[in-house]
Short mmCIF file of C-alpha atoms in Angstrom, two decimals:
data_model
loop_
_atom_site.label_atom_id
_atom_site.label_comp_id
_atom_site.label_asym_id
_atom_site.label_seq_id
_atom_site.Cartn_x
_atom_site.Cartn_y
_atom_site.Cartn_z
CA UNK A 1 3.65 -10.36 43.08
CA UNK A 2 3.68 -8.15 39.88
CA UNK A 3 5.96 -5.28 39.61
CA UNK A 4 4.36 -1.87 39.38
CA UNK A 5 5.14 -1.50 35.66
CA UNK A 6 4.09 -5.04 34.52
CA UNK A 7 0.19 -4.34 34.46
CA UNK A 8 0.57 -1.36 32.16
CA UNK A 9 2.91 -3.24 29.94
CA UNK A 10 0.68 -6.18 29.72
CA UNK A 11 -2.14 -3.76 28.77
CA UNK A 12 -0.21 -2.20 26.17
CA UNK A 13 0.68 -5.76 24.78
CA UNK A 14 -3.04 -6.86 24.61
CA UNK A 15 -4.04 -3.45 23.31
CA UNK A 16 -1.44 -3.82 20.27
CA UNK A 17 -2.55 -7.47 19.82
CA UNK A 18 -6.30 -6.31 19.55
CA UNK A 19 -5.29 -3.56 17.03
CA UNK A 20 -3.18 -5.90 15.16
CA UNK A 21 -5.91 -8.43 14.79
CA UNK A 22 -8.52 -5.80 13.90
CA UNK A 23 -6.72 -4.48 11.17
CA UNK A 24 -6.46 -7.89 9.54
CA UNK A 25 -9.94 -8.59 9.99
CA UNK A 26 -11.32 -5.40 8.93
CA UNK A 27 -9.02 -5.80 6.07
CA UNK A 28 -10.66 -8.99 4.88
CA UNK A 29 -14.28 -8.35 6.06
CA UNK A 30 -14.96 -4.84 6.14
CA UNK A 31 -16.45 -2.75 8.97
CA UNK A 32 -19.94 -3.97 8.39
CA UNK A 33 -19.31 -7.51 8.28
CA UNK A 34 -16.25 -7.70 10.92
CA UNK A 35 -17.41 -9.10 14.33
CA UNK A 36 -15.97 -8.49 17.68
CA UNK A 37 -15.93 -12.05 18.20
CA UNK A 38 -13.71 -13.00 15.23
CA UNK A 39 -11.38 -9.98 16.37
CA UNK A 40 -10.85 -11.52 19.75
CA UNK A 41 -10.34 -14.89 18.77
CA UNK A 42 -7.66 -13.50 16.18
CA UNK A 43 -6.17 -11.59 19.00
CA UNK A 44 -6.34 -14.67 21.28
CA UNK A 45 -8.13 -12.43 24.04
CA UNK A 46 -11.58 -12.43 25.37
CA UNK A 47 -14.50 -10.05 23.87
CA UNK A 48 -14.59 -8.71 27.46
CA UNK A 49 -10.66 -7.71 27.17
CA UNK A 50 -11.62 -5.76 23.86
CA UNK A 51 -14.56 -3.95 25.55
CA UNK A 52 -12.09 -2.95 28.24
CA UNK A 53 -9.98 -1.22 25.93
CA UNK A 54 -12.53 0.16 23.22
CA UNK A 55 -15.95 1.21 23.70
CA UNK A 56 -17.04 -0.72 20.65
CA UNK A 57 -16.45 -1.82 17.27
CA UNK A 58 -16.63 1.89 15.88
CA UNK A 59 -14.12 3.06 18.23
CA UNK A 60 -11.70 0.14 17.70
CA UNK A 61 -12.18 0.65 14.03
CA UNK A 62 -10.98 4.35 14.40
CA UNK A 63 -8.10 3.57 16.43
CA UNK A 64 -6.94 0.95 13.76
CA UNK A 65 -7.37 3.33 11.05
CA UNK A 66 -5.64 6.02 12.76
CA UNK A 67 -2.59 3.83 13.86
CA UNK A 68 -2.22 2.08 10.74
CA UNK A 69 -2.47 5.20 8.49
CA UNK A 70 0.13 7.12 10.84
CA UNK A 71 2.83 4.14 10.64
CA UNK A 72 2.59 4.15 6.92
CA UNK A 73 2.78 7.75 6.74
CA UNK A 74 5.85 7.73 9.02
CA UNK A 75 7.69 5.31 6.85
CA UNK A 76 7.00 7.32 3.59
CA UNK A 77 8.05 10.41 5.24
CA UNK A 78 11.41 8.64 6.15
CA UNK A 79 11.72 7.44 2.46
CA UNK A 80 11.11 10.95 1.24
CA UNK A 81 13.85 12.46 3.60
CA UNK A 82 16.24 9.84 2.57
CA UNK A 83 16.02 10.13 -1.14
CA UNK A 84 14.91 14.23 -1.73
CA UNK A 85 17.17 15.73 1.09
CA UNK A 86 20.61 15.20 -0.53
CA UNK A 87 19.22 16.54 -3.86
CA UNK A 88 20.61 20.13 -4.57
CA UNK A 89 20.66 20.43 -8.36
CA UNK A 90 18.81 19.52 -11.38
CA UNK A 91 20.98 16.81 -12.57
CA UNK A 92 20.24 14.67 -9.23
CA UNK A 93 16.47 15.16 -9.15
CA UNK A 94 15.51 12.43 -12.00
CA UNK A 95 17.47 9.92 -10.40
CA UNK A 96 16.42 10.74 -6.77
CA UNK A 97 12.69 10.93 -7.84
CA UNK A 98 12.84 7.72 -9.56
CA UNK A 99 14.63 6.08 -6.50
CA UNK A 100 11.63 7.50 -4.44
CA UNK A 101 9.11 6.16 -6.65
CA UNK A 102 10.56 2.67 -7.01
CA UNK A 103 10.95 2.33 -3.24
CA UNK A 104 7.59 3.54 -2.54
CA UNK A 105 6.00 1.17 -5.16
CA UNK A 106 8.01 -1.85 -3.81
CA UNK A 107 5.49 -3.95 -2.05
CA UNK A 108 6.02 -4.41 1.81
CA UNK A 109 4.74 -7.29 3.60
CA UNK A 110 3.96 -4.80 6.77
CA UNK A 111 1.55 -2.81 4.56
CA UNK A 112 -0.48 -5.65 3.32
CA UNK A 113 -3.27 -5.42 5.91
CA UNK A 114 -3.38 -1.58 5.86
CA UNK A 115 -3.76 -1.46 1.93
CA UNK A 116 -6.64 -3.93 2.52
CA UNK A 117 -8.02 -2.11 5.01
CA UNK A 118 -8.09 1.07 2.77
CA UNK A 119 -9.69 -0.94 -0.14
CA UNK A 120 -12.40 -1.86 2.45
CA UNK A 121 -12.93 1.75 3.60
CA UNK A 122 -13.22 2.81 -0.13
CA UNK A 123 -15.83 0.10 -0.93
CA UNK A 124 -17.78 1.05 1.97
CA UNK A 125 -17.42 4.57 2.07
CA UNK A 126 -21.14 5.26 1.76
CA UNK A 127 -21.58 3.46 5.33
CA UNK A 128 -18.91 4.90 7.37
CA UNK A 129 -19.03 7.92 9.38
CA UNK A 130 -17.56 11.05 7.61
CA UNK A 131 -15.38 11.87 10.65
CA UNK A 132 -13.85 8.67 10.50
CA UNK A 133 -13.02 8.87 6.87
CA UNK A 134 -11.79 12.52 7.42
CA UNK A 135 -9.39 11.39 10.08
CA UNK A 136 -8.07 8.58 7.91
CA UNK A 137 -7.29 11.15 5.24
CA UNK A 138 -5.59 13.40 7.37
CA UNK A 139 -3.57 11.07 8.96
CA UNK A 140 -2.48 9.18 5.96
CA UNK A 141 -2.98 10.62 2.44
CA UNK A 142 -2.97 14.32 3.45
CA UNK A 143 0.10 14.30 5.74
CA UNK A 144 2.00 12.31 3.08
CA UNK A 145 1.11 14.66 0.43
CA UNK A 146 2.14 17.71 2.55
CA UNK A 147 5.23 16.29 3.59
CA UNK A 148 6.31 15.76 -0.14
CA UNK A 149 5.03 19.29 -1.00
CA UNK A 150 7.59 20.39 1.89
CA UNK A 151 10.57 18.65 0.17
CA UNK A 152 9.51 20.19 -3.43
CA UNK A 153 9.21 23.63 -1.76
CA UNK A 154 13.14 23.29 -0.80
CA UNK A 155 13.86 22.17 -4.26
CA UNK A 156 11.93 25.07 -5.66
CA UNK A 157 13.70 27.47 -3.25
CA UNK A 158 17.24 25.97 -4.47
CA UNK A 159 16.02 26.18 -7.99
CA UNK A 160 16.34 22.44 -8.61
CA UNK A 161 12.81 22.56 -9.73
CA UNK A 162 9.94 25.31 -10.64
CA UNK A 163 7.37 24.66 -8.39
CA UNK A 164 4.68 27.50 -7.87
CA UNK A 165 2.46 25.28 -6.14
CA UNK A 166 3.98 22.71 -4.08
CA UNK A 167 1.02 20.94 -2.80
CA UNK A 168 -0.43 20.75 -6.34
CA UNK A 169 3.01 19.60 -7.64
CA UNK A 170 3.06 16.62 -4.99
CA UNK A 171 -0.45 15.64 -6.31
CA UNK A 172 0.89 15.49 -9.70
CA UNK A 173 4.08 13.37 -8.92
CA UNK A 174 1.64 10.85 -6.73
CA UNK A 175 -0.75 10.50 -9.57
CA UNK A 176 2.03 9.84 -12.22
CA UNK A 177 3.88 7.73 -9.92
CA UNK A 178 1.79 5.82 -7.02
CA UNK A 179 -1.53 6.71 -8.73
CA UNK A 180 -0.89 5.19 -11.97
CA UNK A 181 0.88 2.24 -10.51
CA UNK A 182 -1.82 1.53 -7.80
CA UNK A 183 -3.94 -0.52 -10.37
CA UNK A 184 -0.69 -2.93 -11.23
CA UNK A 185 0.80 -3.67 -7.70
CA UNK A 186 2.26 -0.99 -5.76
CA UNK A 187 0.12 -2.16 -2.55
CA UNK A 188 1.04 -5.55 -3.17
CA UNK A 189 -2.22 -6.94 -4.49
CA UNK A 190 -0.81 -7.80 -8.10
CA UNK A 191 2.82 -9.02 -8.55
CA UNK A 192 4.55 -7.21 -11.50
CA UNK A 193 8.25 -7.61 -12.64
CA UNK A 194 10.81 -5.13 -11.66
CA UNK A 195 11.25 -4.25 -15.23
CA UNK A 196 7.60 -3.43 -15.95
CA UNK A 197 7.51 -1.40 -12.57
CA UNK A 198 10.83 0.62 -13.53
CA UNK A 199 9.54 1.39 -17.05
CA UNK A 200 5.99 2.57 -15.65
CA UNK A 201 7.50 4.70 -12.88
CA UNK A 202 10.57 6.08 -14.95
CA UNK A 203 7.98 7.17 -17.48
CA UNK A 204 5.87 9.00 -14.56
CA UNK A 205 9.00 10.72 -13.41
CA UNK A 206 10.05 12.12 -16.91
CA UNK A 207 6.49 13.38 -17.16
CA UNK A 208 6.56 15.21 -13.90
CA UNK A 209 9.87 16.76 -14.53
CA UNK A 210 8.84 17.62 -17.95
CA UNK A 211 6.46 20.17 -16.23
CA UNK A 212 8.85 21.09 -13.19
CA UNK A 213 12.29 21.30 -14.22
CA UNK A 214 13.47 25.05 -14.80
CA UNK A 215 13.24 26.36 -18.21
CA UNK A 216 16.32 27.44 -19.80
CA UNK A 217 16.56 31.11 -20.39
CA UNK A 218 16.56 32.18 -24.12
CA UNK A 219 18.69 35.03 -25.25
CA UNK A 220 17.16 38.27 -26.11
#
């Protein structure tokens, strides 16, 4: 006879298997072409089991996007905390920001399906509900940018950087590092050498600091 908690655990395990398989299938085939039958086969469950958890393909897709984006944002938030919280003077800013950019842009196998899914979403944006795109943006890119802005606010308060608009500064940093690098491998699509990655990111960090390091006060 099953224990009182065995059924919920089994249900959670099946839901996780479904969302994991769905992320891979949606990333390969996109929302429009993906079939519930394909996801069921990949998850090794029946289509009935999927419909026991989700009302349909759109609800499943929304759950996958939300879960995947939240996970990536959680990892990046921890990355920022680890690299930026110890910084308390201008001398340490460049080293910390470069270390952050390099780790941020190092391909992670656990993110491969997520970035494949994001690329498919961007390609199919015109066919996807606006509410779903907004939910993805809020759970992933927007939350990540706001977390970076929070760290830049602290560095501004300490005088490490001069940041009149932390959210704009966060956007500048991401464009100069993640954005400029997205076409050459940060999401694991293209393999580049560590030396090439370091050169691109170091230039981006220096450009960022050129705009945001405090200016020396000239003598009157």
